[in-house]
């Protein structure tokens, strides 16, 4: 995926802020990462379709992303 560096930095800030409040063992970090990336792309106006992000996540982390949702 080609994404602007500013969106990646924003996603990193979202992750740091979220995990400063919530313990990592209480979450699915793969799902949190995909969500932070999606929200950062929306905020930085370089939209990526959610289906594309989920497909990339499933390909990168097979069996870990959205395992509880389906």
mmCIF file with all atom_site columns, C-alpha atoms in Angstrom:
data_model
loop_
_atom_site.group_PDB
_atom_site.id
_atom_site.type_symbol
_atom_site.label_atom_id
_atom_site.label_alt_id
_atom_site.label_comp_id
_atom_site.label_asym_id
_atom_site.label_entity_id
_atom_site.label_seq_id
_atom_site.pdbx_PDB_ins_code
_atom_site.Cartn_x
_atom_site.Cartn_y
_atom_site.Cartn_z
_atom_site.occupancy
_atom_site.B_iso_or_equiv
_atom_site.pdbx_formal_charge
_atom_site.auth_seq_id
_atom_site.auth_comp_id
_atom_site.auth_asym_id
_atom_site.auth_atom_id
_atom_site.pdbx_PDB_model_num
ATOM 1  C CA . UNK A 1 1  ? 0.000   0.000   0.000  1.00 0.00 ? 1  UNK A CA 1
ATOM 2  C CA . UNK A 1 2  ? 1.274   3.420   -0.846 1.00 0.00 ? 2  UNK A CA 1
ATOM 3  C CA . UNK A 1 3  ? 0.370   5.880   1.891  1.00 0.00 ? 3  UNK A CA 1
ATOM 4  C CA . UNK A 1 4  ? 1.770   9.263   2.778  1.00 0.00 ? 4  UNK A CA 1
ATOM 5  C CA . UNK A 1 5  ? 4.304   9.305   5.568  1.00 0.00 ? 5  UNK A CA 1
ATOM 6  C CA . UNK A 1 6  ? 2.214   11.807  7.508  1.00 0.00 ? 6  UNK A CA 1
ATOM 7  C CA . UNK A 1 7  ? -0.657  9.295   7.759  1.00 0.00 ? 7  UNK A CA 1
ATOM 8  C CA . UNK A 1 8  ? 1.719   6.650   9.088  1.00 0.00 ? 8  UNK A CA 1
ATOM 9  C CA . UNK A 1 9  ? 3.032   9.066   11.706 1.00 0.00 ? 9  UNK A CA 1
ATOM 10 C CA . UNK A 1 10 ? -0.528  9.922   12.736 1.00 0.00 ? 10 UNK A CA 1
ATOM 11 C CA . UNK A 1 11 ? -1.352  6.236   13.105 1.00 0.00 ? 11 UNK A CA 1
ATOM 12 C CA . UNK A 1 12 ? 1.703   5.819   15.305 1.00 0.00 ? 12 UNK A CA 1
ATOM 13 C CA . UNK A 1 13 ? 0.554   8.695   17.524 1.00 0.00 ? 13 UNK A CA 1
ATOM 14 C CA . UNK A 1 14 ? -2.910  7.115   17.795 1.00 0.00 ? 14 UNK A CA 1
ATOM 15 C CA . UNK A 1 15 ? -1.357  3.815   18.875 1.00 0.00 ? 15 UNK A CA 1
ATOM 16 C CA . UNK A 1 16 ? 0.823   5.462   21.501 1.00 0.00 ? 16 UNK A CA 1
ATOM 17 C CA . UNK A 1 17 ? -2.073  7.439   22.930 1.00 0.00 ? 17 UNK A CA 1
ATOM 18 C CA . UNK A 1 18 ? -4.376  4.428   22.986 1.00 0.00 ? 18 UNK A CA 1
ATOM 19 C CA . UNK A 1 19 ? -1.883  2.088   24.600 1.00 0.00 ? 19 UNK A CA 1
ATOM 20 C CA . UNK A 1 20 ? -0.942  4.680   27.204 1.00 0.00 ? 20 UNK A CA 1
ATOM 21 C CA . UNK A 1 21 ? -4.491  4.244   28.536 1.00 0.00 ? 21 UNK A CA 1
ATOM 22 C CA . UNK A 1 22 ? -5.261  0.564   27.769 1.00 0.00 ? 22 UNK A CA 1
ATOM 23 C CA . UNK A 1 23 ? -3.194  -2.543  28.481 1.00 0.00 ? 23 UNK A CA 1
ATOM 24 C CA . UNK A 1 24 ? -2.052  -4.347  25.359 1.00 0.00 ? 24 UNK A CA 1
ATOM 25 C CA . UNK A 1 25 ? -3.070  -7.744  26.714 1.00 0.00 ? 25 UNK A CA 1
ATOM 26 C CA . UNK A 1 26 ? -6.710  -6.616  26.847 1.00 0.00 ? 26 UNK A CA 1
ATOM 27 C CA . UNK A 1 27 ? -6.862  -5.900  23.118 1.00 0.00 ? 27 UNK A CA 1
ATOM 28 C CA . UNK A 1 28 ? -6.213  -7.488  19.769 1.00 0.00 ? 28 UNK A CA 1
ATOM 29 C CA . UNK A 1 29 ? -3.165  -5.414  18.720 1.00 0.00 ? 29 UNK A CA 1
ATOM 30 C CA . UNK A 1 30 ? -3.592  -6.350  15.061 1.00 0.00 ? 30 UNK A CA 1
ATOM 31 C CA . UNK A 1 31 ? -7.127  -4.990  15.027 1.00 0.00 ? 31 UNK A CA 1
ATOM 32 C CA . UNK A 1 32 ? -6.064  -1.846  16.890 1.00 0.00 ? 32 UNK A CA 1
ATOM 33 C CA . UNK A 1 33 ? -3.243  -1.305  14.396 1.00 0.00 ? 33 UNK A CA 1
ATOM 34 C CA . UNK A 1 34 ? -5.547  -1.658  11.394 1.00 0.00 ? 34 UNK A CA 1
ATOM 35 C CA . UNK A 1 35 ? -8.089  0.684   13.001 1.00 0.00 ? 35 UNK A CA 1
ATOM 36 C CA . UNK A 1 36 ? -5.474  3.329   13.817 1.00 0.00 ? 36 UNK A CA 1
ATOM 37 C CA . UNK A 1 37 ? -4.162  3.141   10.253 1.00 0.00 ? 37 UNK A CA 1
ATOM 38 C CA . UNK A 1 38 ? -7.653  3.522   8.790  1.00 0.00 ? 38 UNK A CA 1
ATOM 39 C CA . UNK A 1 39 ? -8.497  6.487   11.018 1.00 0.00 ? 39 UNK A CA 1
ATOM 40 C CA . UNK A 1 40 ? -5.168  8.173   10.292 1.00 0.00 ? 40 UNK A CA 1
ATOM 41 C CA . UNK A 1 41 ? -5.770  7.856   6.556  1.00 0.00 ? 41 UNK A CA 1
ATOM 42 C CA . UNK A 1 42 ? -9.192  9.446   6.980  1.00 0.00 ? 42 UNK A CA 1
ATOM 43 C CA . UNK A 1 43 ? -7.819  12.305  9.091  1.00 0.00 ? 43 UNK A CA 1
ATOM 44 C CA . UNK A 1 44 ? -4.911  13.050  6.759  1.00 0.00 ? 44 UNK A CA 1
ATOM 45 C CA . UNK A 1 45 ? -7.185  13.004  3.709  1.00 0.00 ? 45 UNK A CA 1
ATOM 46 C CA . UNK A 1 46 ? -5.485  10.145  1.911  1.00 0.00 ? 46 UNK A CA 1
ATOM 47 C CA . UNK A 1 47 ? -8.430  7.749   2.066  1.00 0.00 ? 47 UNK A CA 1
ATOM 48 C CA . UNK A 1 48 ? -7.953  4.025   1.810  1.00 0.00 ? 48 UNK A CA 1
ATOM 49 C CA . UNK A 1 49 ? -10.960 1.767   1.509  1.00 0.00 ? 49 UNK A CA 1
ATOM 50 C CA . UNK A 1 50 ? -11.558 -0.325  4.608  1.00 0.00 ? 50 UNK A CA 1
ATOM 51 C CA . UNK A 1 51 ? -11.751 -3.493  2.500  1.00 0.00 ? 51 UNK A CA 1
ATOM 52 C CA . UNK A 1 52 ? -8.254  -2.843  1.188  1.00 0.00 ? 52 UNK A CA 1
ATOM 53 C CA . UNK A 1 53 ? -6.881  -2.352  4.697  1.00 0.00 ? 53 UNK A CA 1
ATOM 54 C CA . UNK A 1 54 ? -8.555  -5.524  5.971  1.00 0.00 ? 54 UNK A CA 1
ATOM 55 C CA . UNK A 1 55 ? -7.301  -7.499  2.962  1.00 0.00 ? 55 UNK A CA 1
ATOM 56 C CA . UNK A 1 56 ? -3.732  -6.290  3.569  1.00 0.00 ? 56 UNK A CA 1
ATOM 57 C CA . UNK A 1 57 ? -4.040  -7.150  7.254  1.00 0.00 ? 57 UNK A CA 1
ATOM 58 C CA . UNK A 1 58 ? -5.319  -10.646 6.546  1.00 0.00 ? 58 UNK A CA 1
ATOM 59 C CA . UNK A 1 59 ? -2.504  -11.215 4.095  1.00 0.00 ? 59 UNK A CA 1
ATOM 60 C CA . UNK A 1 60 ? 0.145   -9.900  6.497  1.00 0.00 ? 60 UNK A CA 1
ATOM 61 C CA . UNK A 1 61 ? -1.201  -11.538 9.679  1.00 0.00 ? 61 UNK A CA 1
ATOM 62 C CA . UNK A 1 62 ? -3.214  -14.611 8.641  1.00 0.00 ? 62 UNK A CA 1
ATOM 63 C CA . UNK A 1 63 ? -5.592  -15.768 11.350 1.00 0.00 ? 63 UNK A CA 1
ATOM 64 C CA . UNK A 1 64 ? -4.900  -12.848 13.703 1.00 0.00 ? 64 UNK A CA 1
ATOM 65 C CA . UNK A 1 65 ? -6.942  -9.970  12.298 1.00 0.00 ? 65 UNK A CA 1
ATOM 66 C CA . UNK A 1 66 ? -10.684 -10.000 12.944 1.00 0.00 ? 66 UNK A CA 1
ATOM 67 C CA . UNK A 1 67 ? -10.591 -13.486 14.421 1.00 0.00 ? 67 UNK A CA 1
ATOM 68 C CA . UNK A 1 68 ? -13.096 -12.588 17.134 1.00 0.00 ? 68 UNK A CA 1
ATOM 69 C CA . UNK A 1 69 ? -15.417 -10.612 14.862 1.00 0.00 ? 69 UNK A CA 1
ATOM 70 C CA . UNK A 1 70 ? -16.193 -13.292 12.289 1.00 0.00 ? 70 UNK A CA 1
#
